[in-house]
PDB file of C-alpha atoms in Angstrom:
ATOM      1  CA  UNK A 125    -101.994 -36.053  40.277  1.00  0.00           C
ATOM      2  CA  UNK A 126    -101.326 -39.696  40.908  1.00  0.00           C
ATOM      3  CA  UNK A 127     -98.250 -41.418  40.307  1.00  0.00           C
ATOM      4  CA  UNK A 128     -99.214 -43.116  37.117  1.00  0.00           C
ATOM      5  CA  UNK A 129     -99.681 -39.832  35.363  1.00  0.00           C
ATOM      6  CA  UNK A 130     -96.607 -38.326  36.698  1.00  0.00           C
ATOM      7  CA  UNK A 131     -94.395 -41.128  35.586  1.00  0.00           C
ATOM      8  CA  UNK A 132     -95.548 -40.549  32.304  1.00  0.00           C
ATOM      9  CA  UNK A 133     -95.037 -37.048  32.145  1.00  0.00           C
ATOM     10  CA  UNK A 134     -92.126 -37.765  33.217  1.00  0.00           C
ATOM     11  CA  UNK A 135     -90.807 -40.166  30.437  1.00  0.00           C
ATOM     12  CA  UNK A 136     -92.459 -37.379  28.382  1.00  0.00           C
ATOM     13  CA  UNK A 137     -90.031 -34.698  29.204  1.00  0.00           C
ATOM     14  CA  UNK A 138     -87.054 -37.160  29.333  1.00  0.00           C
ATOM     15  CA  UNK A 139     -87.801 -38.090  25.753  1.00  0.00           C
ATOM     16  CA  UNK A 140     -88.173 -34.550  24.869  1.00  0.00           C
ATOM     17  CA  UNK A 141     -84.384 -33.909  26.477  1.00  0.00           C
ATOM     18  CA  UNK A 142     -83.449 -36.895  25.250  1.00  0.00           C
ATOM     19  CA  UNK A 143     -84.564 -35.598  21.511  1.00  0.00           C
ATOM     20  CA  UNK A 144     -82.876 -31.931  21.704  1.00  0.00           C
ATOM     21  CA  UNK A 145     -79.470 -33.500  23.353  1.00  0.00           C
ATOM     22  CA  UNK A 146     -79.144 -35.225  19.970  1.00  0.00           C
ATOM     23  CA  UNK A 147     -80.384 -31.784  17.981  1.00  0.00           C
ATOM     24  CA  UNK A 148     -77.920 -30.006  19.814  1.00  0.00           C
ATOM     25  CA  UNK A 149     -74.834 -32.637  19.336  1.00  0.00           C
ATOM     26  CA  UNK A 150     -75.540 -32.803  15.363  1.00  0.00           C
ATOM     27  CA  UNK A 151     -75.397 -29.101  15.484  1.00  0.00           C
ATOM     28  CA  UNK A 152     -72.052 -29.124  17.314  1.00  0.00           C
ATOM     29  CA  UNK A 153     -70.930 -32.099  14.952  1.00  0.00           C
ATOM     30  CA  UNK A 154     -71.854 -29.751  11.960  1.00  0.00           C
ATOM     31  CA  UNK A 155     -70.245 -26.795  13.734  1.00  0.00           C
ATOM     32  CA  UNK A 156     -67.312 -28.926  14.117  1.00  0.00           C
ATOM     33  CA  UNK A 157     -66.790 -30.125  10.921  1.00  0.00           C
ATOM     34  CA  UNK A 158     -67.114 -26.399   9.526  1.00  0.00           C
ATOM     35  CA  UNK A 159     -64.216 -25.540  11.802  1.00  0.00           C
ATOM     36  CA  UNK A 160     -61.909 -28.406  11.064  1.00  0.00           C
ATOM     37  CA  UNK A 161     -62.663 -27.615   7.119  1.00  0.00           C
ATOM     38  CA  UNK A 162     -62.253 -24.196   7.420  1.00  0.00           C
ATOM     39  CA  UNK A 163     -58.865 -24.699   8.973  1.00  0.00           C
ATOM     40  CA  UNK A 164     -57.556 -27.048   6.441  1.00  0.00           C
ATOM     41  CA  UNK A 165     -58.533 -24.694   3.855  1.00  0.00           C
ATOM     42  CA  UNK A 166     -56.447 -21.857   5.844  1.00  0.00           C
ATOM     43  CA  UNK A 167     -53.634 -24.198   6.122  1.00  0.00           C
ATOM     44  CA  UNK A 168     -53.600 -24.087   1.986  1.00  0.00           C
ATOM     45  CA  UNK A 169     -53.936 -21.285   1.892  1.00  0.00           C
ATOM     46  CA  UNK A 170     -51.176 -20.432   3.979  1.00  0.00           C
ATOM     47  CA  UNK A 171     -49.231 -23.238   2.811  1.00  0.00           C
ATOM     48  CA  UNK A 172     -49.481 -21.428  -1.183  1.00  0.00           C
ATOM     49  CA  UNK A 173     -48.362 -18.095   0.761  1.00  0.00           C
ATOM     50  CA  UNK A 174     -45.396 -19.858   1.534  1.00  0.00           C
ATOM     51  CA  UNK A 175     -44.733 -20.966  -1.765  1.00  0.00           C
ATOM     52  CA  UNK A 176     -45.276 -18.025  -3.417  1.00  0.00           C
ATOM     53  CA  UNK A 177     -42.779 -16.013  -0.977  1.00  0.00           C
ATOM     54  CA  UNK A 178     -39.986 -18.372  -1.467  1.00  0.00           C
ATOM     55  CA  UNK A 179     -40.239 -18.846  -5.305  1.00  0.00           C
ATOM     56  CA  UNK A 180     -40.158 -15.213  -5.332  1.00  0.00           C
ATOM     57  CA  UNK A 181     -37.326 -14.315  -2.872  1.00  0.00           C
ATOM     58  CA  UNK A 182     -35.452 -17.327  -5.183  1.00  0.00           C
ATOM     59  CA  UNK A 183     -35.422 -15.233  -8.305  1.00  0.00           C
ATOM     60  CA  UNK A 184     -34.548 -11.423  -6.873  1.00  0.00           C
ATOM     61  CA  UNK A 185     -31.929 -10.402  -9.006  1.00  0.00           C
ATOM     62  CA  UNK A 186     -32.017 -12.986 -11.942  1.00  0.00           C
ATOM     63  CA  UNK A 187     -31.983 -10.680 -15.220  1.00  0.00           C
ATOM     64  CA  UNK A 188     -32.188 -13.366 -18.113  1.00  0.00           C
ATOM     65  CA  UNK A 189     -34.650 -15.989 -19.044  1.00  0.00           C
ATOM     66  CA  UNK A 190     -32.685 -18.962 -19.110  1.00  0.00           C
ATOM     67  CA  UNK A 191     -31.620 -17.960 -15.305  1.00  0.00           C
ATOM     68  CA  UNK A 192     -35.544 -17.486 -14.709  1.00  0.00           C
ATOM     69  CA  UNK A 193     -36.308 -20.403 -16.193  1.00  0.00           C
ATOM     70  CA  UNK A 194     -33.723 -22.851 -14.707  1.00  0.00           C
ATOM     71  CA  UNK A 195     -34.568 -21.547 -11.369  1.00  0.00           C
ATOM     72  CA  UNK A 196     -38.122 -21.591 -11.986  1.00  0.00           C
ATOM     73  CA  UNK A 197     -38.202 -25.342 -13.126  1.00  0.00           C
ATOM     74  CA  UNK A 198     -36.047 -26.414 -10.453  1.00  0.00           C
ATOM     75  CA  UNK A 199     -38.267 -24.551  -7.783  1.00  0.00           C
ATOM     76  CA  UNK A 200     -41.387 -26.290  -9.088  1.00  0.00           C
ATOM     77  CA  UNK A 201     -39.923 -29.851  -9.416  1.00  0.00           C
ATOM     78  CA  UNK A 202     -38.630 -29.354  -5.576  1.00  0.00           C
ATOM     79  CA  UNK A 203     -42.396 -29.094  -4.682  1.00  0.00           C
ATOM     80  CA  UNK A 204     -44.014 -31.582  -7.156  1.00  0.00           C
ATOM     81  CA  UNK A 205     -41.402 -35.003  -6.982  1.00  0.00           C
ATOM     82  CA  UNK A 206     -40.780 -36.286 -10.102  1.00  0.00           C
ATOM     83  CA  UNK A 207     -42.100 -33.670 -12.773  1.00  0.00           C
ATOM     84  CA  UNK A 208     -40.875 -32.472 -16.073  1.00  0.00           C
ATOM     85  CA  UNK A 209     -41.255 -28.979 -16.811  1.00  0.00           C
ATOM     86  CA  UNK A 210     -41.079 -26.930 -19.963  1.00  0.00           C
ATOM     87  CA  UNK A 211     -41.857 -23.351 -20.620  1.00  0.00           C
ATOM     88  CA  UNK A 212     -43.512 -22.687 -24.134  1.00  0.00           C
ATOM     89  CA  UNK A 213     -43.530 -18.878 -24.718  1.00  0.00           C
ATOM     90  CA  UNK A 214     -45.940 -17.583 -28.087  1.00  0.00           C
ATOM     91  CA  UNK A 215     -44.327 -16.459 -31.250  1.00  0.00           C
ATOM     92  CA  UNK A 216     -45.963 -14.303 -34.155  1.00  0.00           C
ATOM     93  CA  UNK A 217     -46.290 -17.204 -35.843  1.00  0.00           C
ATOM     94  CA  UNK A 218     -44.491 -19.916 -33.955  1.00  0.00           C
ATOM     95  CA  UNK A 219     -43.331 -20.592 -30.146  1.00  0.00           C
ATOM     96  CA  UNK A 220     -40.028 -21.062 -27.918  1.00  0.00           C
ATOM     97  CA  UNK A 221     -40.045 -24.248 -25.967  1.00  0.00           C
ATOM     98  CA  UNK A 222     -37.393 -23.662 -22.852  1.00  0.00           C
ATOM     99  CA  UNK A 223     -36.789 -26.979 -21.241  1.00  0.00           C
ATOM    100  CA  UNK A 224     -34.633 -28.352 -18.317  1.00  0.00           C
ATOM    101  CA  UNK A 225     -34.676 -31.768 -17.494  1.00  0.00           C
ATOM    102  CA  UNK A 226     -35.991 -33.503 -14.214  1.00  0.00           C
ATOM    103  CA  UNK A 227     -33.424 -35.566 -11.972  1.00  0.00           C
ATOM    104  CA  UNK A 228     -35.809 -38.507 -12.537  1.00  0.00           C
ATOM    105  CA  UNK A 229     -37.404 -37.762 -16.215  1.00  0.00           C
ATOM    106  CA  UNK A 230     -40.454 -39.708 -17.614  1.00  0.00           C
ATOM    107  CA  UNK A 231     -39.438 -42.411 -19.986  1.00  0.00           C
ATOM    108  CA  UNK A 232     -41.110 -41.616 -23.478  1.00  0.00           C
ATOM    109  CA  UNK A 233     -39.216 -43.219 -25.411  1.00  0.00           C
ATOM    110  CA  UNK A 234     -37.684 -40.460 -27.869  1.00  0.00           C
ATOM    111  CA  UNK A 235     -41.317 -38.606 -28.121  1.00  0.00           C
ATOM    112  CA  UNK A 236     -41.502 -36.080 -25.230  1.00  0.00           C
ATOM    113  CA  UNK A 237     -44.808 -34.630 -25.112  1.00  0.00           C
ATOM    114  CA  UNK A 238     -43.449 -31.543 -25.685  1.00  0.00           C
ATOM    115  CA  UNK A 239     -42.250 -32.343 -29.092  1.00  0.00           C
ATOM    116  CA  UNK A 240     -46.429 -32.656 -30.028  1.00  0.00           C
ATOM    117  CA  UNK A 241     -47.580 -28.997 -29.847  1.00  0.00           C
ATOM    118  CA  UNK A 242     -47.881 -27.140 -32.756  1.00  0.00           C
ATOM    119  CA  UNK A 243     -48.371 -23.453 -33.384  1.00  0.00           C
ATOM    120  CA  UNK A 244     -51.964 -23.941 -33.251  1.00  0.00           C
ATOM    121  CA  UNK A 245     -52.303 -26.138 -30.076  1.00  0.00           C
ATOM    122  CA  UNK A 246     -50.044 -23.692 -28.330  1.00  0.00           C
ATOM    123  CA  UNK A 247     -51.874 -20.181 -29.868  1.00  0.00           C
ATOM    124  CA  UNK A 248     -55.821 -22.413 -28.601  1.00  0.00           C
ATOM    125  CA  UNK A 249     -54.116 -22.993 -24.731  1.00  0.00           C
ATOM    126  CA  UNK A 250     -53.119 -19.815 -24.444  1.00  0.00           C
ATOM    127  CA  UNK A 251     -56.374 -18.246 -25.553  1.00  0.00           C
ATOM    128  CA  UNK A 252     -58.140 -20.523 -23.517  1.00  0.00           C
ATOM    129  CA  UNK A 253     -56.571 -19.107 -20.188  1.00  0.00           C
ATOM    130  CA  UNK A 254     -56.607 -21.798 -17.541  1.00  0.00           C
ATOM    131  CA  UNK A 255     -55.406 -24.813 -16.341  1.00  0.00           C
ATOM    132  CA  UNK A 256     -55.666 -27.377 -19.492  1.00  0.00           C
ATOM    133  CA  UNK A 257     -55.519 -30.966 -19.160  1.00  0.00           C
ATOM    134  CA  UNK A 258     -54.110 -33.528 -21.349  1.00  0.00           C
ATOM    135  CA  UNK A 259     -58.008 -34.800 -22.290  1.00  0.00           C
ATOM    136  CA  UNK A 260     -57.986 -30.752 -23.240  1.00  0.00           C
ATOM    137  CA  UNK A 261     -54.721 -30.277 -24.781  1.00  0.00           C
ATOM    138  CA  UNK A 262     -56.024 -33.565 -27.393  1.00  0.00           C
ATOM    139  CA  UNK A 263     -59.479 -31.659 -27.733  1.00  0.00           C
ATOM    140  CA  UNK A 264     -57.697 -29.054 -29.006  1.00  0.00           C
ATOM    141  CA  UNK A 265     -55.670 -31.163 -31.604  1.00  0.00           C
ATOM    142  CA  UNK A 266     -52.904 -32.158 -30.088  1.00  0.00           C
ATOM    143  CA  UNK A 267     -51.404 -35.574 -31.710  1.00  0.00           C
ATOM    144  CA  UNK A 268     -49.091 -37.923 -30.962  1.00  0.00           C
ATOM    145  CA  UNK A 269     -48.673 -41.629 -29.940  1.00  0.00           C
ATOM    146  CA  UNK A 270     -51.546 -42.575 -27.278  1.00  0.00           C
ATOM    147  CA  UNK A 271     -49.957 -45.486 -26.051  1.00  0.00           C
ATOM    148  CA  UNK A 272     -47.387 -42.990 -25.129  1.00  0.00           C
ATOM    149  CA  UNK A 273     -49.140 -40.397 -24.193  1.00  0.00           C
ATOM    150  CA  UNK A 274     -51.672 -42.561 -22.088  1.00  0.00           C
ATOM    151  CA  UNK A 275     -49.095 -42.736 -19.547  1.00  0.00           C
ATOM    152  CA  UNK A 276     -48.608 -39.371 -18.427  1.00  0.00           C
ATOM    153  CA  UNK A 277     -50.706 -37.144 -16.754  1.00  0.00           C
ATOM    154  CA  UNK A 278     -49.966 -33.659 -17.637  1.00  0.00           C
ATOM    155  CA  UNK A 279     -51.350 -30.146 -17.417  1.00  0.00           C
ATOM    156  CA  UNK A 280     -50.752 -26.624 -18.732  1.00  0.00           C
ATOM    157  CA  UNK A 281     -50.805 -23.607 -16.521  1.00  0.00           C
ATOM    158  CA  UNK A 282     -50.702 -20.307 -18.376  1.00  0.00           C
ATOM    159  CA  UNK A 283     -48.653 -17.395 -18.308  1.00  0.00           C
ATOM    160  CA  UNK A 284     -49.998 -14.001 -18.040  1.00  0.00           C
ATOM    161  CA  UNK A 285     -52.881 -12.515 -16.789  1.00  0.00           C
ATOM    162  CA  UNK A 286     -56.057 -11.195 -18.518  1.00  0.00           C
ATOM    163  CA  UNK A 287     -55.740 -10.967 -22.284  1.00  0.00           C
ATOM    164  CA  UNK A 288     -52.013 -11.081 -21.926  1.00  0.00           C
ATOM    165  CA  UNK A 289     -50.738 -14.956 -22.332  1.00  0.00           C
ATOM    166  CA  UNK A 290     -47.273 -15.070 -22.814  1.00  0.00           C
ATOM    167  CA  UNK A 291     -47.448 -18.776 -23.018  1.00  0.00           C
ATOM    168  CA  UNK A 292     -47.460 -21.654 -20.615  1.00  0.00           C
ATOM    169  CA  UNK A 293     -45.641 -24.088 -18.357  1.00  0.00           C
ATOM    170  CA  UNK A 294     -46.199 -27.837 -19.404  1.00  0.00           C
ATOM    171  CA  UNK A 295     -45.808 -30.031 -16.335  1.00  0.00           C
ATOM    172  CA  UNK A 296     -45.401 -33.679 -16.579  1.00  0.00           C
ATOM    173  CA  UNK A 297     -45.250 -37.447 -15.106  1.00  0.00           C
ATOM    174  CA  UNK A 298     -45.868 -40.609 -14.641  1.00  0.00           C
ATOM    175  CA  UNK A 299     -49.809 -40.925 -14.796  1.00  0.00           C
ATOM    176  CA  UNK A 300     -49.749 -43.158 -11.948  1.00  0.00           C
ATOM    177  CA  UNK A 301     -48.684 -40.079  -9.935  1.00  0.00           C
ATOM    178  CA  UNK A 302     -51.774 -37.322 -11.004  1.00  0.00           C
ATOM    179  CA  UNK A 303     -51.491 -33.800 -10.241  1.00  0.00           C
ATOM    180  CA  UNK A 304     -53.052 -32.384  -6.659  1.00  0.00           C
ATOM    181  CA  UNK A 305     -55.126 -29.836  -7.116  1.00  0.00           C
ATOM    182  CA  UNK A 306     -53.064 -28.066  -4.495  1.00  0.00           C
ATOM    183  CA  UNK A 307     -49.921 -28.584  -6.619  1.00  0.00           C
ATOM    184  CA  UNK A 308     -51.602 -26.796  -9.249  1.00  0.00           C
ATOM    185  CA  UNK A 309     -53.008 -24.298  -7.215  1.00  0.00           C
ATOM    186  CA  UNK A 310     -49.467 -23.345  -6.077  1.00  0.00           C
ATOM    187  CA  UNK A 311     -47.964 -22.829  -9.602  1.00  0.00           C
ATOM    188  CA  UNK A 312     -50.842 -20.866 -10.165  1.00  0.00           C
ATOM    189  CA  UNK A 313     -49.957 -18.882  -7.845  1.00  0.00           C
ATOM    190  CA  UNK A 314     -46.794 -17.448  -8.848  1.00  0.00           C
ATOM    191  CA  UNK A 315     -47.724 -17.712 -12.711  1.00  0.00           C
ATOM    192  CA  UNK A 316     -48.606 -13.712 -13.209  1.00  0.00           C
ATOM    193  CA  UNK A 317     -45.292 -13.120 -10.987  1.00  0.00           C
ATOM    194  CA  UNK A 318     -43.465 -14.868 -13.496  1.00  0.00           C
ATOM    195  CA  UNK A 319     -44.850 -13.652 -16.275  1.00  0.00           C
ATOM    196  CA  UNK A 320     -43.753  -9.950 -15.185  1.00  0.00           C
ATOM    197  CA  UNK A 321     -40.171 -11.495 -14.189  1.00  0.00           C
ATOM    198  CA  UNK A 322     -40.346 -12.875 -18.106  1.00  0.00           C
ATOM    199  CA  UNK A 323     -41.268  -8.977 -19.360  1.00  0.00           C
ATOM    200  CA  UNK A 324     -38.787  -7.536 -17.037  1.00  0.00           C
ATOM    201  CA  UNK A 325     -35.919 -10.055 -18.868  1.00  0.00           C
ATOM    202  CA  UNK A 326     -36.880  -9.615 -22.221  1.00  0.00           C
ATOM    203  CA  UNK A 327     -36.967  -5.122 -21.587  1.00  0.00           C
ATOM    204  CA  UNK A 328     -33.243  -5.854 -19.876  1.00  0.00           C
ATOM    205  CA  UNK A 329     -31.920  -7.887 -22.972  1.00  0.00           C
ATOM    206  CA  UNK A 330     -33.460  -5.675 -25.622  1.00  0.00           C
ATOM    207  CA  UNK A 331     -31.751  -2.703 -23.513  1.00  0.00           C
ATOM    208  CA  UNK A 332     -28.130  -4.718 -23.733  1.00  0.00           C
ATOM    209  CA  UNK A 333     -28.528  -4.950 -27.035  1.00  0.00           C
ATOM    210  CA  UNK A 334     -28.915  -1.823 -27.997  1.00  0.00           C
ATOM    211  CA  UNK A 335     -26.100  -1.028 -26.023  1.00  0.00           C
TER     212      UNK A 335
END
């Protein structure tokens, strides 16, 4: 074999190694990437763990819905700055809005959103059973003064589990400041604890009162 030919072959095969180096470091890269996302997602996860054990080590002992409430609404507006946050619960024919203000409230004027539901709006969110969103909440009727309501970003997280909605909490700010999907995720996450701690109150007042 002359030396031509073997310097050819020999580019050949360095080409070749050249070619499955870069195979093999996109693979890695890809591996990589999988990893780093699969952490982060862990870390959430973890992260909602956290919240969940807290919120619920925060309301041992509390026997009475304002107490659940208050402590509730001050939990949630420790982990998401700034928010206002009301608790609507259903009604045979009406609803209970439960409301503690925010150290830093939303400026709307004298027309907190709040104030906009209606029997109807709150009966279609619960039915609906997930996370609604303001462009939702007006889909299903909600009314009010847009240039208002255009500045706040809001969304409705419901209470309950299955066919059983007891209602909702109604979070709310500034729409410059939207809503992580994380944030949601962790109210989420303690919503079906809640609603039991809500069931529990109610059994322990009815019981006082029969007293």
């Amino acid at each position: 074999m002359n030396e031509k030919l073997r310097r050819k072959r020999l580019r050949l095969l360095v080409i070749k190694i050249n070619k499955e180096r870069k195979r093999q470091g996109l693979k890695i890269d890809v591996l990589c990437k999988d990893l780093i996302g699969a952490q982060k997602e862990f870390i959430k996860q973890l992260d909602t763990i956290s919240f969940a054990a807290t919120f619920y080590e925060s309301i041992i002992g509390i026997t009475d819905t304002g107490g659940l409430f208050y402590m509730t609404s001050r939990f949630i507006r420790e982990k998401i700055p700034n928010a206002n946050v009301v608790f609507i619960l259903r009604q045979a024919d009406s609803f209970e809005l439960h409301l503690f203000e925010s150290d830093q409230p939303i400026t709307l004027n004298k027309q907190q959103l709040e104030n906009c539901f209606t029997p109807e709006i709150v009966d279609n969110i619960c039915k609906s059973n997930r996370i609604c969103t303001l462009d939702d909440m007006f889909a299903m009727g909600l009314q009010g003064n847009l240039t208002v309501l255009n500045k706040i970003a809001a969304a409705a997280i419901p209470l309950g589990s299955f066919a059983a909605t007891l209602g909702f909490i109604l979070i709310y700010r500034s729409a410059q400041n939207k809503f992580a999907d994380s944030e949601l995720n962790n109210i989420t996450a303690i919503t079906q604890g809640i609603s039991r701690a809500i069931q529990s109150c109610q059994i322990f007042s009815h019981a006082n009162d029969l007293k």
